Rosetta silent file (secondary structure, phi, psi, omega in degrees, C-alpha in Angstrom):
SEQUENCE: XXXXXXXXXXXXXXXXXXXXXXXXXXXXXXXXXXXXXXXXXXXXXXXXXXXXXXXXXXXXXXXXXXXXXXXXXXXXXXXXXXXXXXXXXXXXXXXXXXXXXXXXXXXXXXXXXXXXXXXXXXXXXXXXXXXXXXXXXXXXXXXXXXXXXXXXXXXXXXXXXXXXXXXXXXXXXXXXXXXXXXXXXXXXXXXXXXXXXXXXXXXXXXXXXXXXXXXXXXXXXXXXXXXXXXXXXXXXXXXXXX
SCORE:     score description
SCORE:     0.000 S_00000001
   1 L     0.000  134.069 -179.380   37.727  -55.765  -22.959 S_00000001
   2 L   -77.411  143.742  179.892   36.709  -58.076  -20.122 S_00000001
   3 E   -90.550  127.831  179.088   37.101  -56.865  -16.549 S_00000001
   4 E  -109.063  121.569  176.408   39.191  -59.107  -14.282 S_00000001
   5 L   -81.735  158.833 -177.966   38.720  -58.818  -10.550 S_00000001
   6 L   -80.163  -14.032 -175.989   41.645  -59.372   -8.179 S_00000001
   7 E   153.547 -141.390 -173.686   39.725  -61.903   -6.108 S_00000001
   8 E  -130.648  133.798  176.306   36.995  -61.780   -3.496 S_00000001
   9 E  -131.658  116.223 -176.766   36.342  -59.336   -0.634 S_00000001
  10 E  -112.722  141.955  175.514   33.387  -60.045    1.677 S_00000001
  11 E  -103.233  143.559  177.710   31.860  -57.870    4.394 S_00000001
  12 E  -138.419  154.081 -174.413   30.292  -59.324    7.556 S_00000001
  13 E  -100.198  129.644 -179.874   28.395  -57.802   10.494 S_00000001
  14 L   -99.287  169.276 -172.720   29.741  -58.125   14.058 S_00000001
  15 L   -60.932  -35.705 -178.572   27.982  -58.187   17.439 S_00000001
  16 L   -92.936   13.844  179.938   28.839  -54.577   18.306 S_00000001
  17 L    87.255    4.655 -179.572   27.842  -53.295   14.885 S_00000001
  18 L   -78.654  153.869  176.932   31.386  -53.417   13.540 S_00000001
  19 E  -100.030  128.402  173.800   32.099  -54.436    9.959 S_00000001
  20 E  -102.754  150.653  173.486   34.525  -57.274    9.307 S_00000001
  21 E  -127.625  145.044  172.767   36.166  -57.925    5.962 S_00000001
  22 E  -129.583  131.078 -173.825   37.679  -61.073    4.534 S_00000001
  23 E  -126.427  133.520  175.043   39.761  -60.928    1.405 S_00000001
  24 E  -124.303  119.694  173.691   41.035  -63.684   -0.873 S_00000001
  25 E   -83.168  177.922 -175.618   43.340  -62.818   -3.755 S_00000001
  26 H   -64.003  -32.243  178.701   43.644  -65.097   -6.770 S_00000001
  27 H   -63.147  -42.222  179.550   46.603  -66.928   -5.244 S_00000001
  28 H   -69.619  -39.077 -177.661   44.539  -67.860   -2.184 S_00000001
  29 H   -69.629  -25.353 -175.998   41.485  -68.808   -4.241 S_00000001
  30 L  -111.062   14.277 -174.339   43.479  -71.115   -6.508 S_00000001
  31 L   -63.059  -26.400 -178.863   45.915  -72.597   -3.983 S_00000001
  32 L   -89.815    0.470  177.450   44.290  -76.050   -4.214 S_00000001
  33 L   -92.476  136.530 -169.112   44.539  -76.141   -8.001 S_00000001
  34 L   -84.060  -39.053 -173.144   47.580  -77.982   -9.268 S_00000001
  35 L  -109.720  158.004  177.875   48.318  -76.572  -12.713 S_00000001
  36 H   -63.552  -34.507 -179.845   48.593  -73.076  -14.116 S_00000001
  37 H   -66.027  -37.993  176.579   45.972  -73.904  -16.731 S_00000001
  38 H   -64.193  -41.411  179.345   43.478  -74.844  -14.000 S_00000001
  39 H   -64.263  -41.657  178.372   44.203  -71.583  -12.204 S_00000001
  40 H   -65.508  -39.545  178.502   43.727  -69.599  -15.410 S_00000001
  41 H   -64.009  -39.298  179.558   40.478  -71.446  -16.131 S_00000001
  42 H   -62.266  -47.389 -179.750   39.233  -70.663  -12.607 S_00000001
  43 H   -64.230  -38.948 -179.692   39.923  -66.953  -12.996 S_00000001
  44 H   -64.748  -38.304 -175.240   38.340  -66.924  -16.438 S_00000001
  45 H   -77.426  -42.252 -170.030   35.211  -68.685  -15.183 S_00000001
  46 H  -108.524  -21.243 -173.782   34.600  -66.926  -11.869 S_00000001
  47 L  -130.442   13.872  171.234   36.508  -63.635  -11.861 S_00000001
  48 E  -114.004  120.268 -170.111   36.603  -62.509  -15.484 S_00000001
  49 E  -113.860  144.702  179.078   33.469  -60.552  -16.325 S_00000001
  50 L   -79.031   62.085 -175.711   31.966  -59.556  -19.634 S_00000001
  51 L  -134.225  132.855  172.200   32.178  -55.925  -18.549 S_00000001
  52 L   -85.256  132.997 -175.814   34.144  -53.045  -20.024 S_00000001
  53 H   -56.400  -31.573 -179.685   35.841  -51.089  -17.234 S_00000001
  54 H   -68.134  -16.241  179.101   34.545  -47.820  -18.702 S_00000001
  55 H   -87.875   -5.467  177.287   30.987  -49.060  -18.061 S_00000001
  56 L   -76.717  140.650 -179.136   31.576  -49.311  -14.307 S_00000001
  57 E   -99.467  130.848  174.599   30.005  -46.522  -12.241 S_00000001
  58 E   -57.616  142.252 -175.770   31.997  -44.888   -9.460 S_00000001
  59 H   -54.699  -43.150 -179.710   30.416  -45.687   -6.087 S_00000001
  60 H   -64.526  -40.235  179.022   29.679  -42.042   -5.232 S_00000001
  61 H   -67.603  -39.432  178.113   28.060  -41.473   -8.628 S_00000001
  62 H   -60.291  -46.342  179.084   26.034  -44.664   -8.270 S_00000001
  63 H   -62.029  -42.052  178.978   24.747  -43.512   -4.870 S_00000001
  64 H   -60.849  -41.447  179.922   23.928  -40.063   -6.277 S_00000001
  65 H   -66.576  -35.888  176.524   21.941  -41.654   -9.115 S_00000001
  66 H   -66.415  -45.472 -179.752   19.996  -43.796   -6.641 S_00000001
  67 H   -62.308  -34.301 -179.795   19.240  -40.755   -4.469 S_00000001
  68 L   -88.505    4.087  178.209   18.080  -38.810   -7.536 S_00000001
  69 L    62.624   25.206  170.948   15.971  -41.807   -8.664 S_00000001
  70 L   -79.361  -25.236  172.763   17.849  -42.107  -11.949 S_00000001
  71 L  -116.750  123.704  179.899   18.551  -45.687  -10.854 S_00000001
  72 L  -133.050  169.391  177.262   15.586  -47.596   -9.408 S_00000001
  73 H   -58.053  -29.320 -170.502   14.629  -51.185   -8.674 S_00000001
  74 H   -88.222  -11.347 -174.095   12.486  -51.226  -11.801 S_00000001
  75 H  -112.622   14.870  176.499   14.986  -50.118  -14.437 S_00000001
  76 L   167.229 -169.227 -175.471   17.837  -52.550  -14.011 S_00000001
  77 E  -134.806  135.268  172.095   19.972  -54.864  -11.926 S_00000001
  78 E   -81.713   98.828 -172.602   23.017  -54.326   -9.732 S_00000001
  79 E   -84.649  -33.398 -179.448   25.066  -57.182  -11.149 S_00000001
  80 E  -151.539  148.033  164.730   28.417  -56.545   -9.414 S_00000001
  81 E  -128.157  125.118  179.489   30.098  -54.216   -6.929 S_00000001
  82 E  -105.788  136.147 -179.432   33.897  -54.172   -6.915 S_00000001
  83 E  -120.136  114.979 -176.241   35.853  -52.876   -3.918 S_00000001
  84 L    52.244   33.535  177.923   39.492  -51.943   -4.577 S_00000001
  85 L    88.764   -4.234  179.448   39.309  -54.236   -7.601 S_00000001
  86 E   -99.599  139.478  173.137   37.919  -57.221   -5.662 S_00000001
  87 E   -67.047  136.908 -174.701   34.457  -58.617   -6.281 S_00000001
  88 E  -128.720  174.257  177.554   32.376  -57.982   -3.158 S_00000001
  89 L  -102.605   13.551 -176.614   29.031  -58.791   -1.566 S_00000001
  90 E   -64.646  149.922  173.454   28.070  -55.146   -0.991 S_00000001
  91 E  -144.964  179.723 -176.618   24.586  -53.870   -1.703 S_00000001
  92 E  -138.466  135.904  175.154   22.559  -50.713   -1.116 S_00000001
  93 E  -128.260  136.470  174.993   19.183  -50.076    0.483 S_00000001
  94 E  -145.705 -170.783 -176.214   17.248  -46.808    0.531 S_00000001
  95 L   -63.855  -30.729 -176.599   13.620  -45.732    0.563 S_00000001
  96 L  -122.611   16.618 -175.085   13.170  -46.587   -3.129 S_00000001
  97 E  -150.271  138.291  176.649   15.992  -49.014   -3.806 S_00000001
  98 E  -157.679   98.428  177.648   17.109  -52.381   -2.501 S_00000001
  99 E  -146.484  153.244 -178.730   19.616  -54.497   -4.416 S_00000001
 100 E   107.473 -177.929 -174.994   22.740  -56.465   -3.630 S_00000001
 101 L  -100.728  -67.715 -179.776   23.680  -58.919   -0.912 S_00000001
 102 E   -87.127   91.294 -169.885   25.260  -57.229    2.128 S_00000001
 103 E   -74.168  135.161  175.856   22.893  -54.261    2.253 S_00000001
 104 E  -120.499  147.202  171.709   24.089  -50.892    3.552 S_00000001
 105 L   -71.675  165.131 -175.432   22.087  -47.748    4.222 S_00000001
 106 H   -56.051  -46.296 -175.539   22.890  -44.706    2.080 S_00000001
 107 H   -65.021  -40.210  178.920   25.040  -42.955    4.693 S_00000001
 108 H   -69.246  -38.752  176.058   27.161  -46.026    5.414 S_00000001
 109 H   -59.370  -41.959  178.502   27.578  -46.689    1.694 S_00000001
 110 H   -62.199  -40.025  178.157   28.789  -43.094    1.319 S_00000001
 111 H   -62.108  -44.111 -179.316   31.322  -43.632    4.129 S_00000001
 112 H   -66.853  -29.926  176.409   32.714  -46.757    2.461 S_00000001
 113 H   -65.425  -26.201  175.354   33.028  -44.854   -0.821 S_00000001
 114 H   -77.578  -30.446 -174.969   35.432  -42.521    1.001 S_00000001
 115 H   -88.294  -32.798 -175.702   37.428  -45.439    2.401 S_00000001
 116 L  -124.980  161.794  171.064   37.512  -47.728   -0.644 S_00000001
 117 L   -88.601  100.767 -174.417   37.552  -47.457   -4.415 S_00000001
 118 E  -105.870  131.461  177.238   34.048  -48.744   -5.149 S_00000001
 119 E  -128.069  134.844 -179.144   32.780  -49.452   -8.651 S_00000001
 120 E  -114.824  141.816  173.207   29.276  -50.656   -9.490 S_00000001
 121 E  -109.724  115.459 -178.058   28.066  -52.447  -12.595 S_00000001
 122 E  -112.796  128.172  179.138   24.461  -51.583  -13.375 S_00000001
 123 E  -137.643  149.595  175.204   22.641  -53.243  -16.239 S_00000001
 124 L   -74.086  144.145 -179.213   19.094  -53.362  -17.511 S_00000001
 125 L  -156.600  162.618  173.914   17.462  -56.755  -17.167 S_00000001
 126 L  -120.467  118.891 -178.610   14.189  -58.644  -17.207 S_00000001
 127 L   -79.621  128.277  178.067   13.715  -61.050  -14.328 S_00000001
 128 L   -80.709  142.073  177.455   12.288  -64.404  -15.325 S_00000001
 129 L   -74.462  142.382  177.341    9.518  -65.838  -13.203 S_00000001
 130 L   -81.380  141.735  177.383   10.326  -69.030  -11.336 S_00000001
 131 L  -118.847   83.884 -175.137    8.250  -72.082  -12.130 S_00000001
 132 L  -126.342  151.943  179.988    8.617  -74.253   -9.037 S_00000001
 133 L   -63.513  150.061  177.360    6.224  -76.522   -7.143 S_00000001
 134 L   -85.008  100.224  177.961    4.411  -75.096   -4.145 S_00000001
 135 L  -119.637  -59.024  175.509    5.928  -76.986   -1.244 S_00000001
 136 E  -108.322  120.076 -177.704    7.271  -74.429    1.223 S_00000001
 137 E  -101.692  128.156  177.984    5.408  -71.116    1.099 S_00000001
 138 L  -101.932  167.243  179.051    7.096  -67.958    2.328 S_00000001
 139 L  -100.667   52.038 -172.665    5.560  -64.608    3.282 S_00000001
 140 L    67.583 -136.142 -171.848    7.599  -62.678    0.688 S_00000001
 141 E  -136.711  155.633  169.230   10.906  -61.373    2.077 S_00000001
 142 E  -126.406  133.516 -176.379   12.570  -59.590    4.968 S_00000001
 143 E  -113.452  139.922  174.078   15.910  -57.855    4.377 S_00000001
 144 E  -102.132  142.085 -179.995   18.658  -57.064    6.863 S_00000001
 145 E  -144.778  153.685 -178.992   20.814  -53.957    6.373 S_00000001
 146 E  -104.461  133.873  178.122   23.616  -52.207    8.263 S_00000001
 147 L   -95.582  172.688 -172.619   23.409  -48.531    9.260 S_00000001
 148 L   -67.121  -24.024  179.040   26.194  -45.980    9.631 S_00000001
 149 L  -101.287   16.299  177.831   26.354  -46.353   13.432 S_00000001
 150 L    87.170    3.153  179.953   26.370  -50.135   13.347 S_00000001
 151 L   -73.282  150.059 -178.799   22.637  -50.531   13.869 S_00000001
 152 E  -105.052  119.734  178.831   20.929  -53.513   12.253 S_00000001
 153 E   -99.699  148.136  168.628   17.791  -52.753   10.256 S_00000001
 154 E  -126.374  126.368 -178.231   15.139  -55.240    9.138 S_00000001
 155 E  -129.646  150.999  177.173   12.792  -54.125    6.389 S_00000001
 156 L  -120.475   81.923 -175.021    9.973  -55.795    4.477 S_00000001
 157 L   -63.177  124.105 -176.883    9.920  -53.952    1.150 S_00000001
 158 L   -73.967  -24.662 -173.760    6.421  -54.060   -0.271 S_00000001
 159 L   -90.622    0.372 -179.495    7.545  -53.367   -3.831 S_00000001
 160 L   -81.130  122.439  178.528    9.945  -56.302   -4.117 S_00000001
 161 L   -89.839  119.026 -175.335    8.539  -58.953   -6.396 S_00000001
 162 L  -143.455  132.155  175.616    9.604  -62.359   -5.165 S_00000001
 163 L   -63.768  137.627  178.787    8.207  -65.807   -5.792 S_00000001
 164 L  -103.425   20.131  178.990    6.823  -67.310   -2.602 S_00000001
 165 E  -111.722  123.786 -179.221    7.106  -70.879   -3.844 S_00000001
 166 E  -125.803  133.470 -178.537   10.160  -72.909   -2.838 S_00000001
 167 L   -80.318   67.991 -174.905   10.888  -76.489   -3.863 S_00000001
 168 L  -137.888  133.093  170.386   11.728  -77.532   -0.300 S_00000001
 169 L   -78.286  135.524 -176.502   10.230  -80.103    2.037 S_00000001
 170 H   -57.104  -39.259 -176.546    9.568  -78.493    5.422 S_00000001
 171 H   -70.975  -11.546  178.344   11.239  -81.341    7.299 S_00000001
 172 H   -85.428   -7.258 -179.960   14.449  -80.774    5.323 S_00000001
 173 L   -80.487  137.642  174.481   14.933  -77.308    6.827 S_00000001
 174 E   -80.929  141.884  163.425   17.467  -76.889    9.639 S_00000001
 175 E   -67.643  142.701 -176.042   16.573  -74.992   12.785 S_00000001
 176 H   -55.939  -42.706 -179.272   18.871  -71.956   12.957 S_00000001
 177 H   -65.794  -40.372  178.666   20.461  -72.996   16.274 S_00000001
 178 H   -64.569  -41.386  178.978   21.072  -76.526   14.992 S_00000001
 179 H   -62.124  -46.323  179.459   22.628  -75.169   11.818 S_00000001
 180 H   -61.341  -41.353  178.906   24.950  -72.867   13.785 S_00000001
 181 H   -61.724  -41.615  179.053   25.978  -75.740   16.067 S_00000001
 182 H   -66.278  -35.482  176.138   26.847  -77.902   13.050 S_00000001
 183 H   -66.430  -44.956  179.904   28.931  -75.077   11.579 S_00000001
 184 H   -63.193  -34.662 -179.562   30.774  -74.593   14.882 S_00000001
 185 L   -87.703    4.437  179.194   31.420  -78.343   15.130 S_00000001
 186 L    62.376   23.931  170.491   32.597  -78.397   11.491 S_00000001
 187 L   -76.787  -24.260  173.773   29.839  -80.830   10.540 S_00000001
 188 L  -122.631  123.168  178.206   28.932  -78.211    7.930 S_00000001
 189 L  -131.737  169.472 -177.835   31.756  -76.486    6.048 S_00000001
 190 H   -55.125  -36.184 -166.751   32.038  -74.410    2.902 S_00000001
 191 H   -87.629   -5.966 -176.529   33.178  -77.302    0.758 S_00000001
 192 H  -110.843   15.066  176.659   30.450  -79.864    1.407 S_00000001
 193 E   170.294 -171.239 -178.739   27.365  -77.949    0.328 S_00000001
 194 E  -138.989  143.615  177.308   25.671  -74.627   -0.264 S_00000001
 195 E   -82.842  106.059 -174.661   23.391  -72.356    1.742 S_00000001
 196 E   -84.172  -47.958 -177.029   20.334  -72.066   -0.493 S_00000001
 197 E  -147.253  150.725  165.422   17.855  -70.117    1.662 S_00000001
 198 E  -128.461  126.409 -179.869   17.407  -68.711    5.161 S_00000001
 199 E  -107.098  135.229 -178.570   13.854  -68.042    6.357 S_00000001
 200 E  -120.679  112.688 -176.061   13.127  -65.657    9.238 S_00000001
 201 L    51.949   36.369  178.713    9.687  -66.017   10.837 S_00000001
 202 L    86.790   -6.940  177.809    8.528  -67.534    7.552 S_00000001
 203 E   -94.366  135.213  171.793    9.942  -64.713    5.425 S_00000001
 204 E   -66.964  137.643 -174.685   12.720  -65.429    2.944 S_00000001
 205 E  -127.654  174.689  177.191   15.717  -63.345    4.009 S_00000001
 206 L  -102.810   14.515 -177.198   19.141  -62.234    2.842 S_00000001
 207 E   -63.936  149.912  171.916   20.931  -63.535    5.964 S_00000001
 208 E  -143.151  178.455 -176.755   24.237  -65.365    5.776 S_00000001
 209 E  -135.669  134.224  176.270   26.824  -66.675    8.219 S_00000001
 210 E  -124.246  129.800  174.724   30.561  -66.048    8.525 S_00000001
 211 E  -145.817 -169.503 -176.667   32.881  -68.001   10.831 S_00000001
 212 L   -61.396  -39.808 -174.341   36.404  -69.392   10.762 S_00000001
 213 L  -118.878   17.221 -176.277   35.577  -72.263    8.402 S_00000001
 214 E  -149.958  136.575  178.746   32.329  -71.103    6.853 S_00000001
 215 E  -158.171   91.686 -179.682   31.290  -68.098    4.799 S_00000001
 216 E  -143.936  155.356 -179.825   28.055  -68.313    2.823 S_00000001
 217 E   110.182 -173.338 -174.350   24.953  -66.237    2.244 S_00000001
 218 L  -102.571  -71.623  178.032   24.310  -62.620    1.363 S_00000001
 219 E   -85.944   91.869 -173.242   24.129  -60.352    4.418 S_00000001
 220 E   -73.001  131.712  173.243   26.912  -62.055    6.381 S_00000001
 221 E  -124.054  152.432  178.441   26.793  -61.915   10.175 S_00000001
 222 E   -73.921  166.363 -174.140   29.288  -63.323   12.644 S_00000001
 223 H   -54.368  -46.574 -175.180   28.459  -66.392   14.761 S_00000001
 224 H   -67.902  -31.519  175.743   27.444  -64.484   17.901 S_00000001
 225 H   -68.900  -44.034  178.722   25.135  -62.188   15.916 S_00000001
 226 H   -59.038  -41.234 -179.833   23.536  -65.190   14.197 S_00000001
 227 H   -62.760  -43.016  178.029   23.044  -66.816   17.598 S_00000001
 228 H   -63.278  -39.992  179.096   21.281  -63.717   18.954 S_00000001
 229 H   -65.908  -32.487  177.218   19.013  -63.598   15.916 S_00000001
 230 H   -66.654  -28.119  176.389   18.117  -67.260   16.492 S_00000001
 231 H   -76.028  -31.594 -174.823   16.896  -66.281   19.965 S_00000001
 232 H   -87.485  -32.038 -175.029   14.856  -63.398   18.588 S_00000001
 233 L  -126.663  162.429  170.433   13.414  -65.026   15.470 S_00000001
 234 L   -87.399  102.492 -174.761   12.310  -68.423   14.193 S_00000001
 235 E  -106.335  129.798  177.332   15.135  -69.110   11.740 S_00000001
 236 E  -124.357  140.463 -174.111   15.098  -72.019    9.291 S_00000001
 237 E  -121.884  132.299  173.907   17.951  -72.903    6.947 S_00000001
 238 E  -100.309  105.339 -178.580   17.862  -74.714    3.605 S_00000001
 239 E  -109.497  123.583  179.427   21.250  -76.433    3.248 S_00000001
 240 E  -102.397  104.443  178.261   22.000  -78.363    0.057 S_00000001
 241 E   -75.790  149.936  178.494   24.705  -80.946    0.696 S_00000001
 242 L   -85.199    0.000    0.000   26.884  -82.144   -2.139 S_00000001
């Protein structure tokens, strides 16, 4: 039986270390679709997963397996995390594990497991190598993660295998401050393109941006946090307009 999520629930990081959530149920996600058949097709395409509910791992059990090294980066993929039945952007980072989008440290993940009904889908997989031209070269990756007291961590995991070749012309990258200004001025909105990559000091990162009219990326931060990071780091954004 296929698992149907209720919609989308995203977490974002605030300036004082607080966590924000934004939730869209299926009614909100399909409000611009005119017919019931279109709405059903949308749910089938984006929120119906080829997953049996019995194969989902309870969040606490998933964390325990990571801590006991029964689940590692090398033996599978965290394909989905559902929070109260909604597909989410949550991820988990520990000394030997780093998967997902909005990365949380172990202790914070444990706290959220007490607050929400968290289910993880873990599957074995083989990652295919990318075959892309060498145009923009990155220095591997830097990951941002949120700690239990609201602290923001940046880590450069040595064991993460990531292609450092990106099919991007350097002059096509936005400066982080310019990108943020365009989002604030609504020159860039969710519906006219996609956030492909964000580079931090030359490292590919998991950063994303959340504002009133924009919500894209993996580790979502609010506008004022993004602005502070632009002062601290050299941030470049790859935006693909439609």
